[in-house]
Amino acid sequence: MRNRASNTLSKGKIRQSWSKYNLYNLQRFRSPPTANRTFFQQKWSAKAASRAYHGEQVREGQWKRMFNHRIRSVIPMNAADLAADDGSLVSSGRGSGLDKDGKSAYQTRPTPYSHMTFAPLERRLDVAIFRALFASSARQARQFVIHGAVTVNGQKMKHPSYLLNPGDLFQVDPDRVLYATGHTKTSFERREGRLARRKAKSQKSQEAEEAEATEAESKETAKENVKETPKEDTKETLKALLAQAKSVMSAGKDTLAPQRKQELRGFQQAVRRVLSRSESSTILADSLEAQFSQLTLLLKAKRSEKPVKKDVKPRPEDAFASENGDTEVASAKRDTEAAVSDKLSEAFAQATLGNDVDASELSDEEFDTLQRALTQMRDNPLDNSKTYSTPWQPRQYMSAFAFIPRYLEVNQNICAAVYLRHPVARPGSAEVPTPFGESIATPAYGWYLRRRW
């Protein structure tokens, strides 16, 4: 979608977008009037409305070169009927093709050929990405392709106008798909992300200072020929090796061979790359996985130790008090519910911190709720470094546009899809998704069918 100004309330057009303004324009769209209009004007208005949706990011001249008056269609034939047919059905209608009811097959299930006018545009890579629900608009899918986030058959493709062939597999970067189909960040979440980045930057600067201090210490130890202490951790060992490489480079500046210097520089770059690599996501995933398994075992153990409560029959005075709306009983019930919710929230807080959780005081529903919360925390964690809102949730108004055409086979787990075949027209249905009916599709096809060159 171009911007909000293109979808004004006075002359709103339907676009290939999940915007709420586009959904409103889709709901209030009406076919252009045909009274007091020439056939040329009817075709022009139908062409303008359909082109605003189908390939509005494509120039008109480029689309005219893609247009083909030959429409792909499939007419399924029943082999049993063909084998049993001896020509009597056709002869009964004297060659008119009528069935026993006196109606032709076209009248019972017509084939919407004119809805296939814009079928060549469905082969474009950006349109296919939008149809596969990997982007919220065709223009956003075009942006993904230009920025190098899309591969076709394993090769990076930066041309949105690439025409897919049957069997082609295209894949989009999962982070881009989550950003396009998820909730946008609020101002509070953006602020938290900025604070997290500043904190990571300060930690990185502190680590750099510590590395410099370690280098100075290693130089002093090298001069004094003091042996290194064993059992150092991996990070300190890499820092010491980096310092030694620097000392060798500085000491043998004039005596070392150029090839030897190049090898030492490559070794230093590799060590720096390993030291500066952010391991936050790996550590977070490992800690959450281990924490989830440990908490599950603890909860099951505590649950098995929970004493079985005997069934307590309700007393008549309690029922009488509830029927008469006793305020004391109602207040006691509210206090009990508040205490239960406090226990559940406290248990979840302790679980997120990695502490031991006492599940003996939780009911069955609370126990199941806690397990679901821990599962969601493991599978969909909070990460302020992402460009989209976390934990991830599908964006608003997505359900109205969430459909996949029959000519695509989509795998949402890896954000990949296969272009199976070209869309075709069948009796009663057309495989090109369009929000317009026959009154728009037929005049638009007639407009482009006319030879203007």
CSV table of C-alpha atoms in Angstrom, one decimal:
chain,number,residue,atom,x,y,z
A,1,MET,CA,0.0,0.0,0.0
A,2,ARG,CA,1.4,3.4,-0.9
A,3,ASN,CA,0.4,5.4,2.2
A,4,ARG,CA,-2.7,6.4,4.1
A,5,ALA,CA,-3.4,9.3,1.7
A,6,SER,CA,-4.0,6.8,-1.2
A,7,ASN,CA,-6.8,5.2,0.8
A,8,THR,CA,-8.8,8.3,1.6
A,9,LEU,CA,-12.4,8.1,2.7
A,10,SER,CA,-13.7,9.8,-0.4
A,11,LYS,CA,-12.0,7.7,-3.1
A,12,GLY,CA,-10.6,4.7,-1.4
A,13,LYS,CA,-9.3,1.9,-3.6
A,14,ILE,CA,-8.7,-1.7,-2.7
A,15,ARG,CA,-5.0,-2.6,-2.4
A,16,GLN,CA,-3.0,-5.8,-1.7
A,17,SER,CA,-2.5,-4.9,1.9
A,18,TRP,CA,-3.6,-5.9,5.4
A,19,SER,CA,-4.2,-2.3,6.5
A,20,LYS,CA,-7.4,-1.5,8.5
A,21,TYR,CA,-8.1,1.3,6.0
A,22,ASN,CA,-7.9,-1.2,3.2
A,23,LEU,CA,-10.3,-3.5,5.0
A,24,TYR,CA,-12.7,-0.6,5.4
A,25,ASN,CA,-12.5,0.2,1.7
A,26,LEU,CA,-13.1,-3.4,0.9
A,27,GLN,CA,-16.2,-3.5,3.0
A,28,ARG,CA,-17.7,-0.3,1.5
A,29,PHE,CA,-16.7,-1.0,-2.2
A,30,ARG,CA,-19.6,-1.0,-4.7
A,31,SER,CA,-19.4,-1.8,-8.4
A,32,PRO,CA,-19.3,1.3,-10.6
A,33,PRO,CA,-22.6,2.3,-12.0
A,34,THR,CA,-23.3,1.4,-15.6
A,35,ALA,CA,-26.4,3.6,-16.3
A,36,ASN,CA,-25.8,6.6,-18.6
A,37,ARG,CA,-22.2,5.3,-19.3
A,38,THR,CA,-20.8,4.2,-22.6
A,39,PHE,CA,-19.1,0.8,-23.0
A,40,PHE,CA,-15.7,2.5,-23.1
A,41,GLN,CA,-16.4,4.3,-19.8
A,42,GLN,CA,-17.5,1.0,-18.2
A,43,LYS,CA,-14.4,-0.8,-19.3
A,44,TRP,CA,-12.2,2.1,-18.1
A,45,SER,CA,-13.7,2.3,-14.6
A,46,ALA,CA,-13.5,-1.5,-14.2
A,47,LYS,CA,-9.9,-1.5,-15.4
A,48,ALA,CA,-9.0,1.3,-12.9
A,49,ALA,CA,-10.6,-0.5,-10.0
A,50,SER,CA,-9.0,-3.9,-10.8
A,51,ARG,CA,-5.5,-2.5,-11.5
A,52,ALA,CA,-5.5,-0.7,-8.1
A,53,TYR,CA,-5.5,-4.2,-6.5
A,54,HIS,CA,-3.7,-6.4,-9.0
A,55,GLY,CA,-0.1,-5.3,-9.4
A,56,GLU,CA,-0.5,-1.7,-8.4
A,57,GLN,CA,3.3,-1.7,-7.8
A,58,VAL,CA,3.8,-2.6,-11.5
A,59,ARG,CA,3.8,0.0,-14.3
A,60,GLU,CA,1.0,-0.1,-16.8
A,61,GLY,CA,3.3,-0.6,-19.8
A,62,GLN,CA,5.0,-3.5,-18.1
A,63,TRP,CA,1.7,-5.1,-17.3
A,64,LYS,CA,0.5,-4.7,-20.9
A,65,ARG,CA,3.5,-6.6,-22.1
A,66,MET,CA,2.7,-9.4,-19.6
A,67,PHE,CA,-1.0,-9.6,-20.5
A,68,ASN,CA,-2.0,-12.7,-22.5
A,69,HIS,CA,-5.4,-13.2,-23.9
A,70,ARG,CA,-5.1,-17.0,-23.7
A,71,ILE,CA,-6.4,-18.1,-20.3
A,72,ARG,CA,-5.4,-21.4,-18.7
A,73,SER,CA,-8.4,-23.5,-17.7
A,74,VAL,CA,-9.2,-27.0,-16.7
A,75,ILE,CA,-12.4,-28.9,-17.4
A,76,PRO,CA,-12.5,-32.1,-15.3
A,77,MET,CA,-14.0,-35.0,-17.2
A,78,ASN,CA,-15.4,-38.1,-15.6
A,79,ALA,CA,-13.9,-41.2,-17.2
A,80,ALA,CA,-16.9,-43.4,-16.4
A,81,ASP,CA,-19.3,-41.0,-18.1
A,82,LEU,CA,-17.1,-40.8,-21.1
A,83,ALA,CA,-16.8,-44.6,-21.4
A,84,ALA,CA,-20.6,-45.0,-21.0
A,85,ASP,CA,-21.5,-42.2,-23.4
A,86,ASP,CA,-22.4,-43.5,-26.8
A,87,GLY,CA,-23.5,-40.1,-28.3
A,88,SER,CA,-27.1,-40.4,-27.3
A,89,LEU,CA,-26.9,-37.5,-24.8
A,90,VAL,CA,-25.6,-35.1,-27.5
A,91,SER,CA,-28.1,-36.4,-30.2
A,92,SER,CA,-31.0,-35.9,-27.8
A,93,GLY,CA,-30.3,-32.2,-27.8
A,94,ARG,CA,-29.5,-32.3,-31.5
A,95,GLY,CA,-25.9,-31.2,-31.0
A,96,SER,CA,-26.7,-28.4,-28.5
A,97,GLY,CA,-25.0,-30.2,-25.6
A,98,LEU,CA,-28.0,-30.2,-23.4
A,99,ASP,CA,-28.3,-32.6,-20.5
A,100,LYS,CA,-31.5,-34.4,-19.3
A,101,ASP,CA,-32.8,-31.3,-17.5
A,102,GLY,CA,-32.5,-29.2,-20.7
A,103,LYS,CA,-29.6,-27.1,-19.3
A,104,SER,CA,-26.1,-26.9,-20.6
A,105,ALA,CA,-23.1,-27.6,-18.4
A,106,TYR,CA,-22.1,-24.0,-18.7
A,107,GLN,CA,-25.4,-22.9,-17.2
A,108,THR,CA,-25.1,-25.3,-14.3
A,109,ARG,CA,-21.4,-24.5,-13.4
A,110,PRO,CA,-20.0,-21.6,-15.4
A,111,THR,CA,-16.2,-21.2,-15.7
A,112,PRO,CA,-15.2,-17.6,-14.7
A,113,TYR,CA,-12.6,-17.1,-17.4
A,114,SER,CA,-12.5,-13.3,-17.0
A,115,HIS,CA,-11.4,-13.6,-13.4
A,116,MET,CA,-8.1,-15.0,-14.8
A,117,THR,CA,-7.2,-11.7,-16.5
A,118,PHE,CA,-4.3,-10.9,-14.0
A,119,ALA,CA,-3.0,-14.5,-13.8
A,120,PRO,CA,0.4,-13.6,-15.2
A,121,LEU,CA,1.0,-11.3,-12.2
A,122,GLU,CA,0.7,-14.2,-9.8
A,123,ARG,CA,4.0,-15.5,-11.1
A,124,ARG,CA,5.8,-12.5,-9.8
A,125,LEU,CA,8.0,-13.1,-6.8
A,126,ASP,CA,6.7,-10.2,-4.7
A,127,VAL,CA,3.1,-11.2,-5.3
A,128,ALA,CA,3.8,-14.8,-4.4
A,129,ILE,CA,5.4,-13.8,-1.2
A,130,PHE,CA,2.3,-11.7,-0.3
A,131,ARG,CA,0.0,-14.6,-1.2
A,132,ALA,CA,2.0,-17.0,1.0
A,133,LEU,CA,1.3,-14.7,4.0
A,134,PHE,CA,5.0,-13.8,4.4
A,135,ALA,CA,4.4,-10.1,4.1
A,136,SER,CA,1.5,-7.7,5.0
A,137,SER,CA,1.4,-6.0,1.6
A,138,ALA,CA,2.8,-6.5,-1.9
A,139,ARG,CA,5.0,-3.5,-1.6
A,140,GLN,CA,6.5,-4.8,1.7
A,141,ALA,CA,7.2,-8.1,-0.1
A,142,ARG,CA,8.9,-6.1,-2.9
A,143,GLN,CA,11.0,-4.4,-0.2
A,144,PHE,CA,12.0,-7.8,1.3
A,145,VAL,CA,13.2,-8.9,-2.1
A,146,ILE,CA,15.2,-5.8,-2.8
A,147,HIS,CA,16.9,-5.9,0.6
A,148,GLY,CA,18.1,-9.4,0.0
A,149,ALA,CA,15.9,-11.3,2.5
A,150,VAL,CA,14.5,-13.7,-0.1
A,151,THR,CA,16.0,-16.8,-1.8
A,152,VAL,CA,14.8,-18.7,-4.8
A,153,ASN,CA,16.0,-22.3,-5.1
A,154,GLY,CA,18.7,-21.6,-2.5
A,155,GLN,CA,20.0,-18.5,-4.4
A,156,LYS,CA,19.5,-14.9,-3.2
A,157,MET,CA,17.1,-13.1,-5.5
A,158,LYS,CA,16.9,-9.3,-5.6
A,159,HIS,CA,14.5,-8.8,-8.5
A,160,PRO,CA,10.8,-8.5,-7.4
A,161,SER,CA,9.7,-9.0,-11.0
A,162,TYR,CA,11.2,-12.5,-11.2
A,163,LEU,CA,8.7,-14.9,-12.7
A,164,LEU,CA,8.4,-18.2,-10.9
A,165,ASN,CA,8.2,-21.5,-12.7
A,166,PRO,CA,6.4,-24.6,-11.5
A,167,GLY,CA,8.5,-26.3,-8.8
A,168,ASP,CA,10.4,-23.2,-7.7
A,169,LEU,CA,11.0,-22.9,-3.9
A,170,PHE,CA,11.3,-19.4,-2.4
A,171,GLN,CA,12.1,-18.7,1.2
A,172,VAL,CA,12.0,-15.4,3.3
A,173,ASP,CA,14.0,-14.5,6.3
A,174,PRO,CA,12.0,-15.6,9.4
A,175,ASP,CA,12.7,-12.4,11.3
A,176,ARG,CA,11.3,-10.4,8.4
A,177,VAL,CA,8.2,-12.6,8.3
A,178,LEU,CA,7.7,-12.2,12.1
A,179,TYR,CA,8.1,-8.5,11.8
A,180,ALA,CA,5.6,-8.3,8.9
A,181,THR,CA,2.9,-10.5,10.4
A,182,GLY,CA,3.3,-9.6,14.1
A,183,HIS,CA,2.3,-6.7,16.4
A,184,THR,CA,4.4,-3.5,16.1
A,185,LYS,CA,6.3,-2.3,19.1
A,186,THR,CA,4.7,0.2,21.5
A,187,SER,CA,6.6,3.2,22.8
A,188,PHE,CA,7.3,1.4,26.0
A,189,GLU,CA,8.8,-1.6,24.2
A,190,ARG,CA,10.9,0.6,22.0
A,191,ARG,CA,12.3,2.4,25.0
A,192,GLU,CA,13.1,-1.0,26.6
A,193,GLY,CA,14.9,-2.0,23.5
A,194,ARG,CA,17.0,1.2,23.5
A,195,LEU,CA,17.9,0.7,27.1
A,196,ALA,CA,18.9,-3.0,26.4
A,197,ARG,CA,21.1,-1.9,23.5
A,198,ARG,CA,22.8,0.8,25.6
A,199,LYS,CA,23.4,-1.8,28.3
A,200,ALA,CA,24.9,-4.2,25.8
A,201,LYS,CA,27.1,-1.4,24.5
A,202,SER,CA,28.3,-0.4,27.9
A,203,GLN,CA,29.1,-4.1,28.7
A,204,LYS,CA,31.0,-4.4,25.4
A,205,SER,CA,33.1,-1.3,26.3
A,206,GLN,CA,33.8,-2.7,29.7
A,207,GLU,CA,34.9,-6.0,28.1
A,208,ALA,CA,37.1,-4.0,25.7
A,209,GLU,CA,38.7,-2.3,28.7
A,210,GLU,CA,39.2,-5.6,30.4
A,211,ALA,CA,40.8,-7.0,27.3
A,212,GLU,CA,43.2,-4.1,27.1
A,213,ALA,CA,44.1,-4.6,30.8
A,214,THR,CA,44.6,-8.3,30.1
A,215,GLU,CA,46.9,-7.5,27.2
A,216,ALA,CA,49.0,-5.2,29.4
A,217,GLU,CA,49.2,-7.9,32.0
A,218,SER,CA,50.2,-10.5,29.4
A,219,LYS,CA,52.9,-8.3,28.1
A,220,GLU,CA,54.4,-7.9,31.5
A,221,THR,CA,54.2,-11.6,32.1
A,222,ALA,CA,55.9,-12.3,28.8
A,223,LYS,CA,58.7,-10.0,29.7
A,224,GLU,CA,59.2,-11.7,33.1
A,225,ASN,CA,58.9,-15.2,31.5
A,226,VAL,CA,56.2,-16.1,34.0
A,227,LYS,CA,54.2,-19.2,33.2
A,228,GLU,CA,50.5,-18.9,32.6
A,229,THR,CA,48.2,-20.3,35.3
A,230,PRO,CA,46.3,-23.4,34.2
A,231,LYS,CA,42.5,-24.0,34.1
A,232,GLU,CA,41.6,-20.6,32.6
A,233,ASP,CA,38.2,-20.2,31.0
A,234,THR,CA,37.8,-20.1,27.3
A,235,LYS,CA,37.3,-16.3,27.1
A,236,GLU,CA,40.5,-15.5,29.1
A,237,THR,CA,42.5,-18.0,27.0
A,238,LEU,CA,41.4,-16.3,23.8
A,239,LYS,CA,42.4,-12.9,25.2
A,240,ALA,CA,45.8,-14.2,26.2
A,241,LEU,CA,46.3,-15.7,22.8
A,242,LEU,CA,45.4,-12.4,21.2
A,243,ALA,CA,47.8,-10.6,23.4
A,244,GLN,CA,50.6,-13.0,22.5
A,245,ALA,CA,49.9,-12.6,18.8
A,246,LYS,CA,50.1,-8.8,19.2
A,247,SER,CA,53.4,-9.1,21.1
A,248,VAL,CA,54.9,-11.3,18.4
A,249,MET,CA,53.8,-8.9,15.7
A,250,SER,CA,55.3,-5.9,17.5
A,251,ALA,CA,58.5,-7.8,18.4
A,252,GLY,CA,59.1,-9.2,14.9
A,253,LYS,CA,58.0,-6.2,12.9
A,254,ASP,CA,61.1,-6.2,10.8
A,255,THR,CA,62.1,-9.9,10.9
A,256,LEU,CA,58.8,-11.7,10.2
A,257,ALA,CA,58.0,-12.7,6.6
A,258,PRO,CA,54.9,-11.1,4.9
A,259,GLN,CA,53.1,-14.4,4.7
A,260,ARG,CA,53.7,-15.0,8.4
A,261,LYS,CA,52.3,-11.5,9.2
A,262,GLN,CA,49.2,-12.1,7.1
A,263,GLU,CA,48.5,-15.3,9.0
A,264,LEU,CA,48.9,-13.6,12.4
A,265,ARG,CA,46.5,-10.8,11.3
A,266,GLY,CA,44.0,-13.4,10.2
A,267,PHE,CA,44.3,-15.2,13.5
A,268,GLN,CA,43.8,-11.9,15.4
A,269,GLN,CA,40.6,-11.1,13.4
A,270,ALA,CA,39.2,-14.5,14.1
A,271,VAL,CA,39.8,-14.2,17.8
A,272,ARG,CA,38.2,-10.7,17.9
A,273,ARG,CA,35.2,-12.0,16.0
A,274,VAL,CA,34.7,-14.8,18.5
A,275,LEU,CA,35.1,-12.5,21.5
A,276,SER,CA,32.7,-9.8,20.1
A,277,ARG,CA,30.0,-12.3,19.0
A,278,SER,CA,26.8,-11.8,20.9
A,279,GLU,CA,25.8,-15.0,22.7
A,280,SER,CA,22.7,-13.6,24.3
A,281,SER,CA,20.2,-15.5,22.2
A,282,THR,CA,22.0,-18.9,22.6
A,283,ILE,CA,22.4,-18.4,26.3
A,284,LEU,CA,18.8,-17.4,26.6
A,285,ALA,CA,17.5,-20.4,24.7
A,286,ASP,CA,19.7,-22.8,26.6
A,287,SER,CA,18.8,-21.4,30.0
A,288,LEU,CA,15.1,-21.4,29.1
A,289,GLU,CA,15.2,-25.0,27.9
A,290,ALA,CA,17.1,-26.2,31.0
A,291,GLN,CA,14.9,-24.1,33.3
A,292,PHE,CA,11.8,-25.4,31.7
A,293,SER,CA,12.8,-29.1,32.1
A,294,GLN,CA,14.0,-28.6,35.6
A,295,LEU,CA,10.9,-26.7,36.7
A,296,THR,CA,8.7,-29.4,35.1
A,297,LEU,CA,10.4,-32.1,37.1
A,298,LEU,CA,10.1,-30.0,40.3
A,299,LEU,CA,6.4,-29.3,39.7
A,300,LYS,CA,5.7,-33.0,39.1
A,301,ALA,CA,7.6,-34.0,42.2
A,302,LYS,CA,5.8,-31.4,44.3
A,303,ARG,CA,2.5,-32.4,42.7
A,304,SER,CA,3.0,-36.1,43.7
A,305,GLU,CA,3.7,-35.1,47.3
A,306,LYS,CA,0.5,-33.0,47.5
A,307,PRO,CA,-1.9,-34.5,50.1
A,308,VAL,CA,-5.3,-35.6,48.9
A,309,LYS,CA,-8.1,-33.6,50.3
A,310,LYS,CA,-11.3,-35.2,51.4
A,311,ASP,CA,-14.6,-34.1,49.9
A,312,VAL,CA,-16.2,-31.6,52.2
A,313,LYS,CA,-20.0,-31.4,51.8
A,314,PRO,CA,-21.4,-27.8,51.8
A,315,ARG,CA,-23.2,-26.8,54.9
A,316,PRO,CA,-26.8,-25.6,54.7
A,317,GLU,CA,-26.0,-22.3,56.4
A,318,ASP,CA,-23.5,-21.5,53.6
A,319,ALA,CA,-26.1,-22.1,50.9
A,320,PHE,CA,-28.6,-20.0,52.8
A,321,ALA,CA,-26.1,-17.2,53.1
A,322,SER,CA,-25.3,-17.3,49.4
A,323,GLU,CA,-28.9,-17.3,48.5
A,324,ASN,CA,-29.6,-14.3,50.7
A,325,GLY,CA,-26.6,-12.4,49.3
A,326,ASP,CA,-24.6,-12.3,52.5
A,327,THR,CA,-21.9,-9.7,52.1
A,328,GLU,CA,-19.5,-11.5,54.5
A,329,VAL,CA,-19.5,-14.7,52.5
A,330,ALA,CA,-19.1,-12.8,49.2
A,331,SER,CA,-16.2,-10.8,50.7
A,332,ALA,CA,-14.6,-14.0,52.0
A,333,LYS,CA,-14.9,-15.6,48.5
A,334,ARG,CA,-13.2,-12.6,46.9
A,335,ASP,CA,-10.4,-12.7,49.5
A,336,THR,CA,-9.9,-16.4,48.7
A,337,GLU,CA,-9.8,-15.8,44.9
A,338,ALA,CA,-7.3,-12.9,45.5
A,339,ALA,CA,-5.1,-15.2,47.6
A,340,VAL,CA,-5.2,-17.9,44.9
A,341,SER,CA,-4.2,-15.4,42.2
A,342,ASP,CA,-1.4,-14.1,44.4
A,343,LYS,CA,-0.1,-17.7,44.9
A,344,LEU,CA,-0.2,-18.3,41.2
A,345,SER,CA,1.6,-15.1,40.3
A,346,GLU,CA,4.2,-15.7,43.0
A,347,ALA,CA,4.8,-19.2,41.7
A,348,PHE,CA,5.3,-17.9,38.2
A,349,ALA,CA,7.6,-15.2,39.4
A,350,GLN,CA,9.7,-17.8,41.2
A,351,ALA,CA,9.7,-20.0,38.1
A,352,THR,CA,10.9,-17.2,35.9
A,353,LEU,CA,13.8,-16.5,38.3
A,354,GLY,CA,14.8,-20.2,38.3
A,355,ASN,CA,14.0,-20.8,41.9
A,356,ASP,CA,12.2,-23.8,43.5
A,357,VAL,CA,8.4,-23.7,43.2
A,358,ASP,CA,6.1,-25.2,45.8
A,359,ALA,CA,3.2,-26.6,43.7
A,360,SER,CA,1.5,-28.4,46.7
A,361,GLU,CA,-0.6,-25.3,47.4
A,362,LEU,CA,-1.8,-24.9,43.8
A,363,SER,CA,-5.1,-26.3,42.5
A,364,ASP,CA,-5.4,-28.4,39.3
A,365,GLU,CA,-6.3,-25.4,37.2
A,366,GLU,CA,-3.5,-23.3,38.6
A,367,PHE,CA,-1.1,-26.1,38.0
A,368,ASP,CA,-2.1,-26.4,34.3
A,369,THR,CA,-2.0,-22.6,33.9
A,370,LEU,CA,1.5,-22.5,35.3
A,371,GLN,CA,2.7,-25.2,33.0
A,372,ARG,CA,1.2,-23.4,29.9
A,373,ALA,CA,2.8,-20.2,31.0
A,374,LEU,CA,6.2,-21.9,31.3
A,375,THR,CA,5.8,-23.5,27.9
A,376,GLN,CA,4.9,-20.2,26.3
A,377,MET,CA,7.9,-18.5,28.0
A,378,ARG,CA,10.2,-21.2,26.6
A,379,ASP,CA,8.8,-21.2,23.0
A,380,ASN,CA,7.9,-17.5,22.7
A,381,PRO,CA,10.2,-15.5,25.1
A,382,LEU,CA,10.5,-11.8,25.7
A,383,ASP,CA,13.3,-10.3,23.6
A,384,ASN,CA,13.7,-6.6,23.4
A,385,SER,CA,16.4,-6.8,20.7
A,386,LYS,CA,13.8,-7.9,18.1
A,387,THR,CA,12.2,-5.3,15.7
A,388,TYR,CA,8.7,-6.6,16.5
A,389,SER,CA,6.8,-6.9,19.7
A,390,THR,CA,7.6,-9.9,21.9
A,391,PRO,CA,6.2,-12.3,22.9
A,392,TRP,CA,5.0,-12.5,19.3
A,393,GLN,CA,1.4,-12.2,18.5
A,394,PRO,CA,-0.3,-12.0,15.1
A,395,ARG,CA,-1.1,-8.5,13.9
A,396,GLN,CA,-4.6,-7.0,14.0
A,397,TYR,CA,-7.0,-7.5,11.0
A,398,MET,CA,-4.9,-10.4,9.7
A,399,SER,CA,-7.7,-13.0,9.8
A,400,ALA,CA,-9.6,-11.2,7.1
A,401,PHE,CA,-6.8,-11.6,4.6
A,402,ALA,CA,-5.4,-15.0,5.8
A,403,PHE,CA,-5.9,-17.3,2.9
A,404,ILE,CA,-3.5,-19.3,0.6
A,405,PRO,CA,-4.2,-20.0,-3.0
A,406,ARG,CA,-4.3,-23.6,-4.3
A,407,TYR,CA,-1.2,-23.1,-6.5
A,408,LEU,CA,1.1,-22.6,-3.5
A,409,GLU,CA,2.4,-25.1,-1.0
A,410,VAL,CA,3.5,-23.2,2.1
A,411,ASN,CA,5.5,-24.3,5.2
A,412,GLN,CA,5.1,-21.7,7.9
A,413,ASN,CA,7.7,-23.3,10.1
A,414,ILE,CA,10.6,-22.4,7.9
A,415,CYS,CA,8.9,-19.5,6.0
A,416,ALA,CA,9.2,-21.2,2.7
A,417,ALA,CA,6.8,-22.0,-0.1
A,418,VAL,CA,6.7,-23.9,-3.4
A,419,TYR,CA,5.1,-22.5,-6.6
A,420,LEU,CA,3.3,-25.7,-7.7
A,421,ARG,CA,1.8,-24.6,-11.0
A,422,HIS,CA,0.3,-21.7,-12.8
A,423,PRO,CA,-3.2,-20.7,-11.7
A,424,VAL,CA,-6.1,-22.1,-13.8
A,425,ALA,CA,-9.8,-21.5,-14.2
A,426,ARG,CA,-12.2,-24.4,-13.2
A,427,PRO,CA,-16.0,-24.8,-13.5
A,428,GLY,CA,-17.4,-22.6,-10.7
A,429,SER,CA,-14.1,-21.2,-9.5
A,430,ALA,CA,-10.9,-19.3,-10.5
A,431,GLU,CA,-7.6,-19.7,-8.7
A,432,VAL,CA,-6.6,-16.0,-8.9
A,433,PRO,CA,-7.7,-14.3,-5.7
A,434,THR,CA,-9.7,-11.2,-6.4
A,435,PRO,CA,-12.2,-9.2,-4.5
A,436,PHE,CA,-14.2,-8.2,-7.6
A,437,GLY,CA,-17.1,-9.9,-9.3
A,438,GLU,CA,-18.1,-10.5,-12.8
A,439,SER,CA,-19.2,-7.0,-13.4
A,440,ILE,CA,-15.6,-5.8,-12.8
A,441,ALA,CA,-13.6,-8.7,-14.2
A,442,THR,CA,-15.3,-9.0,-17.6
A,443,PRO,CA,-15.0,-5.3,-18.7
A,444,ALA,CA,-11.4,-5.2,-17.4
A,445,TYR,CA,-10.6,-8.2,-19.5
A,446,GLY,CA,-12.3,-6.5,-22.5
A,447,TRP,CA,-10.2,-3.4,-22.0
A,448,TYR,CA,-6.9,-5.2,-22.2
A,449,LEU,CA,-8.2,-7.6,-24.9
A,450,ARG,CA,-8.6,-4.7,-27.3
A,451,ARG,CA,-5.5,-4.3,-29.5
A,452,ARG,CA,-4.3,-0.7,-29.1
A,453,TRP,CA,-0.9,-1.2,-30.8
